Structure formats: C-alpha cells, structure tokens
XYZ file of C-alpha atoms in Angstrom:
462
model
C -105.113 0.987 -12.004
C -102.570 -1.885 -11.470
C -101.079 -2.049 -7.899
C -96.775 -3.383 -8.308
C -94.629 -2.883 -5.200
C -90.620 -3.188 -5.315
C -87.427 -2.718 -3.463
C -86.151 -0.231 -5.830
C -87.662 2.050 -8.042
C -85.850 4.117 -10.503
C -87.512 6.916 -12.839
C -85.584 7.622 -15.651
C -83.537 5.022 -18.509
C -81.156 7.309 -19.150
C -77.482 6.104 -18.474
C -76.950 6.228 -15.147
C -80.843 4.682 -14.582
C -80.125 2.113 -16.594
C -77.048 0.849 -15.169
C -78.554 1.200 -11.936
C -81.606 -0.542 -12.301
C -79.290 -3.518 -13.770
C -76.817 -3.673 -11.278
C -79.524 -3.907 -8.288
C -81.071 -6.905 -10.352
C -77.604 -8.644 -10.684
C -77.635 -8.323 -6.499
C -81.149 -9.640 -6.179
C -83.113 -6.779 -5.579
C -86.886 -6.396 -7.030
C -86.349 -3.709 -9.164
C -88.895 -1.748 -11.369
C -87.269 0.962 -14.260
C -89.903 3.685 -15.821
C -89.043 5.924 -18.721
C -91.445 7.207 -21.324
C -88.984 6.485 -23.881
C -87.010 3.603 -25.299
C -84.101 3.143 -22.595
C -80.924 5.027 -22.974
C -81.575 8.559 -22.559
C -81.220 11.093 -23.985
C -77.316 10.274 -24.305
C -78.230 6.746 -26.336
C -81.664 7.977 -28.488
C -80.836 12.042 -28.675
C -77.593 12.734 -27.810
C -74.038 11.197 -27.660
C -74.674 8.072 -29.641
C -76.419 9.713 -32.597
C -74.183 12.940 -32.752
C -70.997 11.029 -32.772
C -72.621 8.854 -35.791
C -73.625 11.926 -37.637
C -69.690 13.423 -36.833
C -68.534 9.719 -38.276
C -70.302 10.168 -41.295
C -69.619 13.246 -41.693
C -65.893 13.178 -41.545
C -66.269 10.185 -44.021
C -67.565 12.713 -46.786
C -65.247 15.195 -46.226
C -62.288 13.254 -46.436
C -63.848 11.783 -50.185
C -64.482 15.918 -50.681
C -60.787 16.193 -50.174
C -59.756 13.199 -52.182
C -61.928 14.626 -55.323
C -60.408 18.187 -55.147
C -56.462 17.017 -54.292
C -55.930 14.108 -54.963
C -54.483 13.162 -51.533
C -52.377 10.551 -50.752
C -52.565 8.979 -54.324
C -56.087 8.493 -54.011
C -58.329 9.994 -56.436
C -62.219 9.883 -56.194
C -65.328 10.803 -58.120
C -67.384 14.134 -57.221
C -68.716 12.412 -53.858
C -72.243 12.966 -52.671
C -74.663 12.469 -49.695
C -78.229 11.737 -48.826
C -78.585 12.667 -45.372
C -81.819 10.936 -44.845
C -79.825 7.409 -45.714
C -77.182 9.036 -43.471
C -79.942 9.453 -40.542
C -81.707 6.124 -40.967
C -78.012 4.160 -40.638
C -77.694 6.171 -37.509
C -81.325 5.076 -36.509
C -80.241 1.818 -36.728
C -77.238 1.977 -34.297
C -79.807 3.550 -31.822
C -82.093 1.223 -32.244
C -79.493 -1.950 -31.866
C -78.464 -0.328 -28.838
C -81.790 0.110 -27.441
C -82.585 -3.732 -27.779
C -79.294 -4.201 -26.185
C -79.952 -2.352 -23.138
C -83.749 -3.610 -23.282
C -81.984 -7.134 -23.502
C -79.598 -6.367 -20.327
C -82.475 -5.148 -18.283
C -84.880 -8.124 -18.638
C -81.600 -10.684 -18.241
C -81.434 -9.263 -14.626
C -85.023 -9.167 -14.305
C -85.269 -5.522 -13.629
C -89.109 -4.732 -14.813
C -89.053 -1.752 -17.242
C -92.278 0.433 -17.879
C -92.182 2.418 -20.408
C -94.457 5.534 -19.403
C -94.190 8.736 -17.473
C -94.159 8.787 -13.453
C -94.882 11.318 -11.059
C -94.956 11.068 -7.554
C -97.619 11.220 -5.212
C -95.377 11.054 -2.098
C -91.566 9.634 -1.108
C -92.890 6.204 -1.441
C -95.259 6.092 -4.251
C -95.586 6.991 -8.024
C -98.130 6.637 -10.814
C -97.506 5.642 -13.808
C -99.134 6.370 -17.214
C -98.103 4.888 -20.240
C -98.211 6.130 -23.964
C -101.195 3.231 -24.377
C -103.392 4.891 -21.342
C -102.363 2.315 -19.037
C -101.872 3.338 -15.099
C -99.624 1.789 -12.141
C -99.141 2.822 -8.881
C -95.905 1.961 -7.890
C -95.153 1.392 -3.818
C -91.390 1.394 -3.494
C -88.713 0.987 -0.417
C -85.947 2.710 -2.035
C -86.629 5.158 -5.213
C -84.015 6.823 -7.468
C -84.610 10.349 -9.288
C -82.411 9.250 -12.733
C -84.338 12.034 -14.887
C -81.490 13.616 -16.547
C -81.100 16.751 -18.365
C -82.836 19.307 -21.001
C -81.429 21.815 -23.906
C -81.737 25.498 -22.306
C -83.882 27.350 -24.272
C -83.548 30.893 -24.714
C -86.998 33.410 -24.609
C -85.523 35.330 -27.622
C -85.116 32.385 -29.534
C -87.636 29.349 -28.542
C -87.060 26.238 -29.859
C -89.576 25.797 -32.790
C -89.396 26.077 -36.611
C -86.213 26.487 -37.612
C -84.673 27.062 -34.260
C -83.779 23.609 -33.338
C -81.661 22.004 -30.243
C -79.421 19.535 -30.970
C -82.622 17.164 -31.074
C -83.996 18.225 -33.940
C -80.775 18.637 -35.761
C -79.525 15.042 -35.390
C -82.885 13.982 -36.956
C -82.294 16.469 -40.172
C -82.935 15.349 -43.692
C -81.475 17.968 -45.427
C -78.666 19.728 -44.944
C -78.987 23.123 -44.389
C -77.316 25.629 -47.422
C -76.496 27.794 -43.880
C -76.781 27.221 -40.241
C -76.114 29.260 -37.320
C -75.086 28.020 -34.057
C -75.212 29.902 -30.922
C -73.011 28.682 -28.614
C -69.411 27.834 -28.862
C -69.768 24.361 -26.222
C -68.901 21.237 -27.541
C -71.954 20.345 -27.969
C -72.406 23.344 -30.479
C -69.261 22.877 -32.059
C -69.187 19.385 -32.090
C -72.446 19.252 -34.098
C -71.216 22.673 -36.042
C -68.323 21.121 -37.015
C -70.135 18.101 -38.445
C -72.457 20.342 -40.792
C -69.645 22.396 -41.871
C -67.939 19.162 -43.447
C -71.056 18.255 -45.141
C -71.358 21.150 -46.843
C -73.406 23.397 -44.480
C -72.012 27.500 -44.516
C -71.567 27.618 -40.385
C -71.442 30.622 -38.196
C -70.718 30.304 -34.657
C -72.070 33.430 -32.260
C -70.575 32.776 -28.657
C -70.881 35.094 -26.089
C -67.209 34.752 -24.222
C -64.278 35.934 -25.618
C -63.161 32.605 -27.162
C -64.662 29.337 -28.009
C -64.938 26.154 -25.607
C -64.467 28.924 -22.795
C -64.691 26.270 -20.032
C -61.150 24.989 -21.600
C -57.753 26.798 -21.257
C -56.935 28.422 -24.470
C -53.435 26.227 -25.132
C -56.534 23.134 -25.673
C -58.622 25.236 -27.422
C -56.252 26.856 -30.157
C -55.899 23.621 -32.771
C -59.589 23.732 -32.699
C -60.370 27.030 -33.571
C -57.460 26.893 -36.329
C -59.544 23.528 -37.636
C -62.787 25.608 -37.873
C -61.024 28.409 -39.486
C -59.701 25.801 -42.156
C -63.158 24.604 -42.633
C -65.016 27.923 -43.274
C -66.524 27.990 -40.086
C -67.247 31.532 -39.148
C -66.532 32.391 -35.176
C -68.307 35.550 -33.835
C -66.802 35.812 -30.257
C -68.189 38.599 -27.868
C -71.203 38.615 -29.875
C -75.018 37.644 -28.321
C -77.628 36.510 -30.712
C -80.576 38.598 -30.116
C -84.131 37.262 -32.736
C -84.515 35.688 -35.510
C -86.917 35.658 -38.947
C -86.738 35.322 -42.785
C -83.947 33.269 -42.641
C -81.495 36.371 -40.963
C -79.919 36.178 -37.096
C -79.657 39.544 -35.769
C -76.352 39.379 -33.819
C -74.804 42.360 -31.959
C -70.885 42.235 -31.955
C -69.298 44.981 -29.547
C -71.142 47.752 -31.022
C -72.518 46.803 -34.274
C -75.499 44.738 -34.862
C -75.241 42.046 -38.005
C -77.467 39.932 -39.580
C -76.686 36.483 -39.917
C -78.412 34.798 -43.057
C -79.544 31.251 -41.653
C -81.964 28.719 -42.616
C -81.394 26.654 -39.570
C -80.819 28.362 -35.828
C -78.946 25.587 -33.546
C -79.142 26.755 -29.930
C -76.147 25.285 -27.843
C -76.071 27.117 -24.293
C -76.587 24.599 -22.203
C -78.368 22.062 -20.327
C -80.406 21.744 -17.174
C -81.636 19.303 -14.522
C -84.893 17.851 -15.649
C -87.199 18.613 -12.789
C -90.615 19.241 -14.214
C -93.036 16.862 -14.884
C -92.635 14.378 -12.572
C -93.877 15.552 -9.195
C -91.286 17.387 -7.601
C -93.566 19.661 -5.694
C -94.680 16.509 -3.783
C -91.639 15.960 -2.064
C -89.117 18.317 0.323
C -85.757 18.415 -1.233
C -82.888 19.707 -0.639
C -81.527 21.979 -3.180
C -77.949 22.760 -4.636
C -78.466 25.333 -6.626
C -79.921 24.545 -9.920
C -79.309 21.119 -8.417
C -80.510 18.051 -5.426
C -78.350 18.045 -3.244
C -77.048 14.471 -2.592
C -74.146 13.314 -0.084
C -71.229 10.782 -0.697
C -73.872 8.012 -1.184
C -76.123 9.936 -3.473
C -78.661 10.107 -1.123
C -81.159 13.341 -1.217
C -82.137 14.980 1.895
C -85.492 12.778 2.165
C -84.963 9.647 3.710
C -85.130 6.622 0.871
C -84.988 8.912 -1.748
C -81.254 8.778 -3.867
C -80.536 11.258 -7.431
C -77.922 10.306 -10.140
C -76.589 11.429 -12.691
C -77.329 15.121 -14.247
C -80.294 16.504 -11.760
C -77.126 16.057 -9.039
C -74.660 18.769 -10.532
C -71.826 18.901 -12.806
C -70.083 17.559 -14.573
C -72.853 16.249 -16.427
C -71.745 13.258 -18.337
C -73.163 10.012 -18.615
C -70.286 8.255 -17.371
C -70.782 9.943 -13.857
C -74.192 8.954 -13.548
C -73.390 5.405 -14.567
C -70.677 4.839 -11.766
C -72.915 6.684 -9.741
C -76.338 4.109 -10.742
C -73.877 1.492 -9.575
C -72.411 2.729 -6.705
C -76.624 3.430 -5.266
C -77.596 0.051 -6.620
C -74.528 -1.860 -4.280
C -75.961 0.338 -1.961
C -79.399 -0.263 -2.096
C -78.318 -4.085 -1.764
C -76.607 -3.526 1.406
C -73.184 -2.835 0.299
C -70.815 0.225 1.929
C -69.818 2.283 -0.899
C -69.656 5.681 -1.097
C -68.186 8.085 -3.979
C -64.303 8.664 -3.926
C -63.533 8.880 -7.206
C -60.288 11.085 -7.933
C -61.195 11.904 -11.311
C -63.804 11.643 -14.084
C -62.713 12.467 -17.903
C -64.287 14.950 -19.969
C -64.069 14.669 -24.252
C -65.161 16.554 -26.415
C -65.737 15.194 -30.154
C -64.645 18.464 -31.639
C -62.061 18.478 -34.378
C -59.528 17.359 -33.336
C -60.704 16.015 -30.232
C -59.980 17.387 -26.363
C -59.495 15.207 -23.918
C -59.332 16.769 -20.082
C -58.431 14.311 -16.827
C -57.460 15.782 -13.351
C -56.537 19.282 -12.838
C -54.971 21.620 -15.583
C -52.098 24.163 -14.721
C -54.166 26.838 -13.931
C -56.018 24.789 -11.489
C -53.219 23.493 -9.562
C -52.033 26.947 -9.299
C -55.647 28.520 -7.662
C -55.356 25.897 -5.366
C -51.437 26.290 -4.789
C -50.151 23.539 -5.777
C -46.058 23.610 -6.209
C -46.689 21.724 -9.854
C -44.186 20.246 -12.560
C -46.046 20.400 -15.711
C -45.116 19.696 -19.849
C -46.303 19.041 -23.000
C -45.141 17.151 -26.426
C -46.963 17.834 -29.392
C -48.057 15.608 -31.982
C -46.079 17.548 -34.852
C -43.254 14.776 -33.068
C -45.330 12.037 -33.228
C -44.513 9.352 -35.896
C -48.198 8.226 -35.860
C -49.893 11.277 -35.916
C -48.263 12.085 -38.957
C -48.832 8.603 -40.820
C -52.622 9.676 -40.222
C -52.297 13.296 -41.490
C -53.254 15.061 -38.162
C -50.531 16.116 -36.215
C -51.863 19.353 -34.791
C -52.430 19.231 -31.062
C -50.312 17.458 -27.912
C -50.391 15.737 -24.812
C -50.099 17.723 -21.104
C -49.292 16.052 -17.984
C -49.699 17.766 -14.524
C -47.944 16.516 -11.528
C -47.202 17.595 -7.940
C -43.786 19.232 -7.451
C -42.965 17.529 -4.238
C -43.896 13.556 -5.253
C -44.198 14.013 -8.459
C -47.818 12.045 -8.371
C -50.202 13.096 -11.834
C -52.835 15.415 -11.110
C -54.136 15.991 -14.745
C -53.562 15.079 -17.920
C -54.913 17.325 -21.256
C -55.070 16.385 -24.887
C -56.175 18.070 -28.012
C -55.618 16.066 -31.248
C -57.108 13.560 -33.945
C -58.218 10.360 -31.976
C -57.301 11.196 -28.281
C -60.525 10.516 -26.951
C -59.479 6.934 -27.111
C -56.877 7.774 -24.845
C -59.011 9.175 -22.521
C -59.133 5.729 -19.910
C -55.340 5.772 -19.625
C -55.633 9.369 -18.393
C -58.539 8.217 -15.902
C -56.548 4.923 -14.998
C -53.188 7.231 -14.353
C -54.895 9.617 -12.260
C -57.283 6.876 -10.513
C -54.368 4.710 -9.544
C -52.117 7.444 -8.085
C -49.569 7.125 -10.710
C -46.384 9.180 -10.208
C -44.460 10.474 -13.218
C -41.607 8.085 -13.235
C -44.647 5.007 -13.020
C -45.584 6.141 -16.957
C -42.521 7.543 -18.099
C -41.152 4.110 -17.360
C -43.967 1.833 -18.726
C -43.101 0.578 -22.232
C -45.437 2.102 -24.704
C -46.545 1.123 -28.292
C -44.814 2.250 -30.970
C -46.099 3.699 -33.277
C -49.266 4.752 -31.547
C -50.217 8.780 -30.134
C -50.228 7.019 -26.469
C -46.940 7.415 -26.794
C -47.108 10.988 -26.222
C -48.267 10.712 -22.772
C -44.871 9.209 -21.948
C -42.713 11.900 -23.781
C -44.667 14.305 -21.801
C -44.137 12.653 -18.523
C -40.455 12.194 -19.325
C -40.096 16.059 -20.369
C -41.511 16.839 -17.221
C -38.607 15.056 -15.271
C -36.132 16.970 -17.680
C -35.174 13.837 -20.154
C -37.599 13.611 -22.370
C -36.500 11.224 -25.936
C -38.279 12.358 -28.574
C -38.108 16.202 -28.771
C-alpha cells in the first residue's frame, strides 16, 4: 500500500471538489483530489450537463415536429425522426470533452487526482482503493468532505428495472411509448418535459397541490400551461403507491388509478451522500440531514471543512464551487469567509424559471415594507420575434431605499439572464441603478428594466 502525504485532501470531483482542489494548486498548496469516477460529478457525468443536452436535443425535434405538421414560419419540413442512441452518444461526447477539460485544469495546477474510492480511517488519514485494486493511504493537514448528493429512493418503488432515477434515464436508448414521473421538481419536469417532446406519453403524479411547489404559483403557471400544451398529464394531490406489468397504481383523493407506464422516473429528491466513505470514523456535527459547517465551511472537527451538497440547501453546484474556492483561499492562508447575498436558482423547465433574492411572499414573512412589479414578455419585442412570449420578469425591492431584494423570471431563455439578477442583487443595486442603465434592444433583458421602472410608477413599455 503506497504511503502520499499532502496539505490538502479533498474526496469527491464533483463541482465544488473540483474547483477546490484547483484553486489550492493555483496558491501553491500540495493538493491530492480522489473520486471513483471521471471528475465532474454527478452534475458534469449524470446530471446537469447531460440533462440539459438531452432537453437541447429534444427541443430541436420538436420544433422540426412542429414545422412538419404547420408549416410554421414558412418553413416546411419532412416527417422528422430520431435515434436516441445517436442522440445519447453526441451527449457522451460533450461529457466526455468536459471531463478531459477538467482532468486538463487539475493536472495544469498540479493538483494529484486519484481516481478510486476513500474512506477514512481517522480526521487525518484515508485509504484509497482504486477500480484497478490499487491502495493509498493518504496523510493529510487539511481534508475536505466534497461527496455530493444521491436520488432519494422510495421503498415502494426501488430503483431497478424499469424504475429509473434520472441516471438511468439520461443514458436511455429508446424512448419510452409512456413514462411516468413521480415528482413534479425540476428535475422531474425538466427531464419529463424533454420525453414528452420526443414523443414519450408523460404523466406527472406529485404529491402537493401544484407542480414546482417550492415556487410561488405566479412562476409556476406558464409552465404548467406549456405541459398542458404538450400532452403532459399532471396528477396533483396524488401519491404513487407500486408498480408492475407496465401499470402505476396512483391514489388521487379517494380513487386509486392505474397509470400504464413502461418507464417509472422517480424525482423526489436528493440527499447528502454520507455512506461509504467512513463517516462513522469521525465526530461530526450534524444539521439535520446535513454537516454542520460555519462561515468558513469548517465542520465541527478541527481540519476537517464540507462543501457543496452534504452542507445543506440549496443544493446547486454553483454553491459548492464558490464555496471549493472560498476553503481553498482558506486553506492557503487567506481570510475569507461566506457573505454572499444571493445565489440563483434555474430551472430548465419549459419555459425556463429563473429565481434571485427574495420573492414577495418572502419579504412579507420577514416584514419587509416592499415595492414589487412585473412586465410580461407578451410586451416584449424579442420574445415575440422568437415565438415565446409567455412568462415575465419580477423585481423585488425595499420600500424605504428602494435597494433589489429579488428578482423572478419565467420565460423562453431567461436562464441566461440569471447573472444579471445575481450581479443586481450582489452589488446592492437600487431600482433607479437598473431602471437607468441603458439596455439592449431588442433583447428579453430588457424586461428587467421595464419592471424596475414600473415599480417606481413610470414604466415605458406597458
């Protein structure tokens, strides 16, 4: 068993390991990364790199479905088709260029990366065993717990067969003639969605009493009009209870139904990945489902930090990136600690919500005096050159300044607008500081400054 010692240790390649591991070797410190995977995660090899591919292509197929039948826009097309496999293999590729990229990044700042699995023996030390049979012990000053996140899995319905997570569907071959996804996330409807448009007959079964039930319902409406358009079935109130020969048994208030259903996509969730890799050997604090970590995402055991997705919501791989950073500056000597105002949330839905800040509702439970508006993109020149001008820009903002506490969006595209929400919010923008920037015309931004302007009583455009 080879012997390595290092400054800094991190287990797990997912985003915010990554980044971490990379930033401590740009600051000079000895650095050792183990993951049993390729690095990237589950967000970069299972998760938010592959599904928004498979969405891509997807949308692609639709829109030459639409063509075919209407006509649209002058264009006509043949009777389009699709070979998923093809369709899976392109999005193979992207993973796999993105892999090497990060693979690349990590050896450029000479950060070693094992791939294997560790587990710890005590605060200090891990072992490491890689896919070949090969063993390290590991002797460490600093170590970072960067091991991410796992698909819930229900004990009615275990994942096996032709219940799948979102795993196993981003890896299908064939498109199902009908799927059924429980769970009305974004992750569910996000990858519902996607089947839908490629043909798939979709039922949703969500337990709450409306889809996306995390987001106010004003964000929420455009999308469940978009699955309604689609064919997408939405069972609301309704649990999913077993499943075999191709039927979901689904009880809906009082009635039980059975869902026909060659695929079963089980969407409720994600937890902290803390098996496997030695937690019993150590004394941690918990939050919760959760390690608890402080400002400087440090865990109760001296040495010991956690990122990303085993530290609490929200989990989203931009968090545990800034936060890899912010513990690698640390571990280098730097004083950082975490004061970020806001972190954005999308989800790749159609059309897309964006949430930044507070919403309305959350400035009032925490009694905020507020000056809030919308403008929809049914007044937006560019949403309508592009077709899709469902949805609309919401800006929140304290009465008594007027500074932005939260900006929403639902519509085509917005996710791309999603860093000028952050930036707003981050720099302590005030309502008059958008409403008077000069904006792009024609572009959807341009609906964050209508809405900022309706909020001080003069907006232009509507």
């Amino acid at each position: 068993m080879a012997e390595l010692t290092c400054k800094l240790l991190v287990i797990g390649a997912g985003p915010g390991g990554y980044v971490c591991a990379i930033r401590a070797g740009q600051l000079g410190v000895d650095t050792i990364i183990v993951d049993p995977r390729k690095p990237g995660g589950t967000c970069l090899n299972i998760g938010c790199i592959p599904s928004k591919a498979l969405i891509h292509a997807a949308e692609e197929f639709a829109r030459l479905r639409t063509f075919a039948a209407e006509g649209a826009l002058g264009i006509t097309a043949a009777d389009p088709a699709i070979d998923l496999s093809r369709t899976v293999a392109w999005k193979d590729g992207i993973v796999e260029r993105l892999n090497g990229g990060v693979g690349a990044l990590l050896k450029k700042a000479k950060a070693r990366l094992i791939e294997g699995t560790a587990r710890f023996v005590d605060g200090k030390t891990v072992t490491v065993t890689s896919a070949e049979g090969e063993s390290y012990t590991i002797t460490a000053e600093t170590v970072v717990i960067a091991t991410g996140s796992v698909p819930v899995e229900l004990p009615f319905l275990p994942f096996g067969g032709d219940v799948i997570s979102s795993t196993e569907a981003l890896s299908l071959t064939d498109i199902p003639r009908t799927l059924a996804v429980v769970g009305g996330g974004y992750i569910g409807l996000e990858l519902g969605t996607a089947f839908a448009k490629l043909g798939s007959q979709v039922t949703v079964v969500e337990m709450a009493d409306r889809i996306l039930p995390l987001y106010d319902a004003d964000l929420t409406r455009p999308v469940a009009q978009r699955l309604q358009a689609l064919g997408v079935r939405v069972l609301t109130g309704a649990k999913a209870r077993v499943f075999g020969n191709g039927q979901l048994t689904v009880e809906t208030g009082r009635e039980v139904e059975q869902i026909a259903a060659e695929k079963v996509l089980v969407t409720v969730g994600r937890k902290p990945q803390l098996e496997g890799w030695g937690l019993e050997e150590l004394s941690l604090t918990r939050n919760g489902r959760f390690l608890a970590v402080d400002d400087g995402c440090r865990t109760s055991m001296r040495g010991i930090h956690a990122i990303g997705d085993v530290t609490g919501e929200p989990m989203l791989a931009h968090r545990a990136m800034a936060q890899g950073e912010m513990v690698a500056e640390i571990v280098a000597g730097e004083r950082r600690v975490w004061d970020k105002r806001v972190i954005p949330a999308v989800c790749f839905t159609d059309p897309e919500v964006v949430t930044a800040g507070l919403s309305p509702e959350e400035a009032e439970a925490q009694g905020i005096a507020m000056l809030t508006a919308s403008f929809p993109f049914a007044a937006n020149a560019r949403a309508m050159t592009v077709e899709r001008d469902d949805g609309f820009i919401r800006v929140v903002a304290r009465k008594s300044d007027h500074l932005i506490l939260g900006i929403q969006a639902v519509g085509h595209g917005v996710s791309e607008l999603a860093a000028a929400f952050g930036l707003a919010i981050e720099m302590g923008a005030l309502l008059e500081d958008v409403a008077g920037t000069v904006h792009a015309h024609p572009t959807q931004g341009e609906g964050l400054q209508e809405a900022c302007l309706r909020a001080l009583g003069h907006a232009l455009h509507i």
